[in-house]
Coordinates of C-alpha atoms in Angstrom, one line a residue:
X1 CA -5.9 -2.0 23.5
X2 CA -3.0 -1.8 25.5
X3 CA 0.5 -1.5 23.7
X4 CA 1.9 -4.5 25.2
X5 CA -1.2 -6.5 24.2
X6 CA -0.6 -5.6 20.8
X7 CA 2.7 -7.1 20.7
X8 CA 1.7 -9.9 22.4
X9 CA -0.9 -10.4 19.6
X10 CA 1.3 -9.4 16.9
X11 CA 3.9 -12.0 18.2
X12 CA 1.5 -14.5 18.7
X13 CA 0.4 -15.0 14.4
X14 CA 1.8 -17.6 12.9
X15 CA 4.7 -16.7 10.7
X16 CA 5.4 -13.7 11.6
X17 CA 9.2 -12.6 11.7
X18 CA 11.0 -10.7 14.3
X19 CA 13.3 -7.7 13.2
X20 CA 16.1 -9.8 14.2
X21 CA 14.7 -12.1 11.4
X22 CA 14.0 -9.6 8.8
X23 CA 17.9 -8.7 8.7
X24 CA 18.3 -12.5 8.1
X25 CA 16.1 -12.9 5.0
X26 CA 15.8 -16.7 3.3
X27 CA 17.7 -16.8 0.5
X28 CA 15.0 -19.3 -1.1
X29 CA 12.3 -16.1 -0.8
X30 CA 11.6 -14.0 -4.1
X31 CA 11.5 -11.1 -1.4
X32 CA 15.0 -11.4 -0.2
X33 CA 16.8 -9.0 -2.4
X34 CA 15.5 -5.5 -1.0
X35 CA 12.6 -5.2 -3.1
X36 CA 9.3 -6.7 -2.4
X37 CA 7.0 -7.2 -5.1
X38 CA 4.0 -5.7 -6.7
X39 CA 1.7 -6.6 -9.5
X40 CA 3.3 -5.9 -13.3
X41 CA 1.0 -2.9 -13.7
X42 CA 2.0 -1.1 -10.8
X43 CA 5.7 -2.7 -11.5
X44 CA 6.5 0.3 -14.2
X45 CA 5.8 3.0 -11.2
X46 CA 8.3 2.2 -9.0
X47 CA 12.1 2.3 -9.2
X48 CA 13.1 -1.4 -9.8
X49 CA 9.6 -2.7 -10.4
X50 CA 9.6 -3.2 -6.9
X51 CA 8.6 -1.5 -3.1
X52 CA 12.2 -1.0 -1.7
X53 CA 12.7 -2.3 1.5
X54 CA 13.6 0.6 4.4
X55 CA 11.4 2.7 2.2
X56 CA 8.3 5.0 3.0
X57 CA 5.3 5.2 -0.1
X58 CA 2.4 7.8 -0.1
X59 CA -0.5 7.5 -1.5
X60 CA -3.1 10.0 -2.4
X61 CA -6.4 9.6 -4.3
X62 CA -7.3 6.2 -3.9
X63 CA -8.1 3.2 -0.9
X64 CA -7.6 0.6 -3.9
X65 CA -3.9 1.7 -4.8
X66 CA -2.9 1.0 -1.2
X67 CA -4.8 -2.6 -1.0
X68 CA -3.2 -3.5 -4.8
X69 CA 0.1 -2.5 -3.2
X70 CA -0.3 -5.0 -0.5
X71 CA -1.1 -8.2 -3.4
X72 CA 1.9 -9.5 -4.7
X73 CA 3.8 -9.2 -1.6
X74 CA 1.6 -11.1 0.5
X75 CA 0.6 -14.1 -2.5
X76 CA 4.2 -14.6 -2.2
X77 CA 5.2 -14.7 1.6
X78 CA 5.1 -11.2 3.2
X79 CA 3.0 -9.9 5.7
X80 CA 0.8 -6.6 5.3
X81 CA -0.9 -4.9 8.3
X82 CA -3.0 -2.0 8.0
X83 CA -3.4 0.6 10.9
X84 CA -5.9 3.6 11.1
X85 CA -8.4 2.4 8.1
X86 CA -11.3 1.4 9.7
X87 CA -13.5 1.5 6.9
X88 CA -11.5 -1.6 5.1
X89 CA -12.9 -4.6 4.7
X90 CA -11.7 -8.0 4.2
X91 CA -13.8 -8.3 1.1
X92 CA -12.3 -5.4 -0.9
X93 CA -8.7 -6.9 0.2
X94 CA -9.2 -10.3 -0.8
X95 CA -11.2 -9.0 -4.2
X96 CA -7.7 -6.8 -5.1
X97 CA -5.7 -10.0 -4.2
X98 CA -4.5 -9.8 -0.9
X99 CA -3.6 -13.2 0.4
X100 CA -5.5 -13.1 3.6
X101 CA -3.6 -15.4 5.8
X102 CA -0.6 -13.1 5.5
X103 CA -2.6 -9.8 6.5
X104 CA -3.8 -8.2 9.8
X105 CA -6.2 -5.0 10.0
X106 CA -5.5 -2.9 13.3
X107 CA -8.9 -0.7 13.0
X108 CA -8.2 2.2 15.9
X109 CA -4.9 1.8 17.0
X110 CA -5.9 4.4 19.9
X111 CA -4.0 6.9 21.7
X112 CA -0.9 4.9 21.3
X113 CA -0.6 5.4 17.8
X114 CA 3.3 5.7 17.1
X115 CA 4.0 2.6 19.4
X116 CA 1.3 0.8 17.7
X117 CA 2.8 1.5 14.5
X118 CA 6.1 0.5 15.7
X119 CA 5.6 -2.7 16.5
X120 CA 4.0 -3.3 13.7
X121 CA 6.9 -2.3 11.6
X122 CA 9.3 -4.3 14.2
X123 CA 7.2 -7.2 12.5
X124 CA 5.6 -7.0 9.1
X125 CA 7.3 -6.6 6.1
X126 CA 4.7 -4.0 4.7
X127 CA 2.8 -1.5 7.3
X128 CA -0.2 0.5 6.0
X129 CA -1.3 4.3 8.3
X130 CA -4.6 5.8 7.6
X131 CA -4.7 9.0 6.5
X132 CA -6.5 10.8 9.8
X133 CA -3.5 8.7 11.4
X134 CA -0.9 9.7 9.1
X135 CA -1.7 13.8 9.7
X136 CA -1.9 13.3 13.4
X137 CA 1.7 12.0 13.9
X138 CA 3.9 14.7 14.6
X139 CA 7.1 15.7 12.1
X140 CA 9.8 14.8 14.4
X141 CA 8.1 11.4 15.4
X142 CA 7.4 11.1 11.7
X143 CA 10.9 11.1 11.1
X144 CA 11.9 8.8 13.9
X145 CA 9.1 6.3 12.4
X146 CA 10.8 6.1 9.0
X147 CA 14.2 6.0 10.9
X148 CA 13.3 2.3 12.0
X149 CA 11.4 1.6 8.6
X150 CA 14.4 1.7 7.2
X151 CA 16.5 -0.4 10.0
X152 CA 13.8 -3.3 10.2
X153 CA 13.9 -3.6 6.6
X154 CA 10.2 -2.6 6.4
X155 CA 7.9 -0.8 4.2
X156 CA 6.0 2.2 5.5
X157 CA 2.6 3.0 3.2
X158 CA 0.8 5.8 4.0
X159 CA -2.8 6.9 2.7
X160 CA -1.8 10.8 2.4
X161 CA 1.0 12.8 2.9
X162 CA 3.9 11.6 4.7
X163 CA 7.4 13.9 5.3
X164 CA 10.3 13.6 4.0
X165 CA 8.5 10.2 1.6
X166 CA 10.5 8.4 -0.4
X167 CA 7.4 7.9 -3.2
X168 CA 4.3 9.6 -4.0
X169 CA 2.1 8.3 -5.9
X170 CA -1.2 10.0 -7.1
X171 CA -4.4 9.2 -8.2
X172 CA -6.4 10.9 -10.7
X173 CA -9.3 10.8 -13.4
X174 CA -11.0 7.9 -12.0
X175 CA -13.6 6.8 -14.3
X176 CA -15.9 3.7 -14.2
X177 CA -16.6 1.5 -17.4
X178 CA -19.4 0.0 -17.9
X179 CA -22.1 2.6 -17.8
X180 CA -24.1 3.8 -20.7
X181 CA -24.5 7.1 -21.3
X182 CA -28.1 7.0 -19.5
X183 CA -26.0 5.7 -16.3
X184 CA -27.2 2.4 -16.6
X185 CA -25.2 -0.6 -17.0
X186 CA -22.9 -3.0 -15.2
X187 CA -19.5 -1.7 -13.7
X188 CA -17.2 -3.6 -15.4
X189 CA -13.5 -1.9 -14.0
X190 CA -12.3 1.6 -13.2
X191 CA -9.6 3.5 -15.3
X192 CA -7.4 5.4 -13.7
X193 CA -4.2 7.4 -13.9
X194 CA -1.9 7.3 -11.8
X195 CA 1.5 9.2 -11.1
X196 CA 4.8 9.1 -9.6
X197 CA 7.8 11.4 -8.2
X198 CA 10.1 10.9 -5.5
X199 CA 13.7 11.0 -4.6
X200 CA 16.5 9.1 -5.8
X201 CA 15.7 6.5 -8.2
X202 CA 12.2 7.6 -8.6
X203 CA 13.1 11.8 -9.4
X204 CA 11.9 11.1 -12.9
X205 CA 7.9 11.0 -13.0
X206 CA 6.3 8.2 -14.3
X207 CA 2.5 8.4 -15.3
X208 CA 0.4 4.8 -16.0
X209 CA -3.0 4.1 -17.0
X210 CA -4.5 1.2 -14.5
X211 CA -7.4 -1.0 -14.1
X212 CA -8.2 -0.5 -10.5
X213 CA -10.0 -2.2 -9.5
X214 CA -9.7 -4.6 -12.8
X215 CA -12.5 -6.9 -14.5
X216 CA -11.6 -9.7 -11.6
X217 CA -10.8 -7.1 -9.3
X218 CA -7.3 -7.1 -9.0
X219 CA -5.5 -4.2 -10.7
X220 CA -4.5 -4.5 -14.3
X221 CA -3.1 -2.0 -17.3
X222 CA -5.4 0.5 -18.2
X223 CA -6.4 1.6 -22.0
X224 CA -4.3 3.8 -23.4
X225 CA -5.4 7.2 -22.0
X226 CA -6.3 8.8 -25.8
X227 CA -9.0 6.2 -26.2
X228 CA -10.8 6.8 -22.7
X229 CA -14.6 7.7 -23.5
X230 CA -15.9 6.9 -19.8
X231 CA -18.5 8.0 -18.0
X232 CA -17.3 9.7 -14.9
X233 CA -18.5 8.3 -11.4
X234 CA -17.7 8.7 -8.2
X235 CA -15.2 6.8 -5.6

């Protein structure tokens, strides 16, 4: 698809705000203050419970962190887009709570990637990259990518390393519940731990046990990690 096509489309969803707009937040919306919100067990992660606005995230370890990322915002007014991740489904982004009507998958954004990914920063309040995506964009278009992140007032996610990111977070010892020790059983939720480092605010590393995905899918706290006795699994 063509890049003007894209903005045409992109322009053409209801609700969508220009970047002119996003400089000229509603003062009624939760969002308005420079952070935009997360579920409270992800909260504790991030540097003022929130996702700072103008700010760039990685992620490594885990499809469901970047989806649970997307939840709160979007139940409360934002809009998420996700570029580069083919293999999400609406399913899995409804199941971890993603308000649907606020979100818009861009599968293969094509040779075009970095204009792609600029208009959808120019108007969505959170913008997701792949990982294949996020390796292929070079460091100095990188940089000029999280330049206008931070002017539209935007959220840049990636699935993988990003540089010069503002956040990582990291995902480890993912471990299903709900398995006997024979492997049979229903999966009830996975435990996970995940970590956090980045600059600023968020020097101090923060480490959290999580539910993700949680008993109703959505994340959740995890168990405190001494009393884990899970049976490993994959994914």
């Amino acid at each position: 698809m063509a890049v003007p096509e894209v903005v045409a489309g992109l322009a053409a969803i209801p609700g969508v705000r220009t970047a002119a707009q996003l400089k000229q937040p509603d003062p009624e919306t939760p969002t308005a203050a420079g952070l935009l919100p997360v579920v409270p067990a992800i909260a504790e992660l991030l540097p003022g419970g929130g996702l700072r606005r103008g700010s760039s995230v990685s992620v490594s370890g885990s499809t469901a962190l970047v989806l649970a990322l997307l939840a709160e915002a979007t139940q409360r007014g934002s809009w998420a887009a996700i570029t580069g991740m083919p293999e999400i489904g609406i399913a899995a982004a409804a199941e971890l709570g993603i308000d649907l009507d606020r979100f818009a998958l861009v599968p293969e954004p094509g040779a075009e990637l970095v204009a792609v990914v600029s208009a959808l920063i120019d108007g969505f309040d959170l913008v997701v990259l792949g990982p294949v995506a996020a390796r292929s964009v070079q460091p100095q278009l990188a940089r000029r990518l999280t330049g206008r992140v931070r002017n539209r007032g935007a959220v840049l996610i990636t699935a993988g390393a990003w540089p010069g990111v503002d956040l990582e977070l990291r995902v480890s010892n993912r471990k299903w519940r709900g398995l006997t020790e024979d492997g049979f059983g229903h999966l009830e939720h996975r435990d996970v731990v995940v970590s956090s480092r980045g600059r600023g605010a968020a020097t101090r590393p923060q480490t959290a046990a999580l539910q993700l995905p949680g008993p109703g899918g959505a994340a959740a706290a995890g168990h405190p990690l001494a009393r884990r006795g899970l049976t490993e699994a994959v994914g």
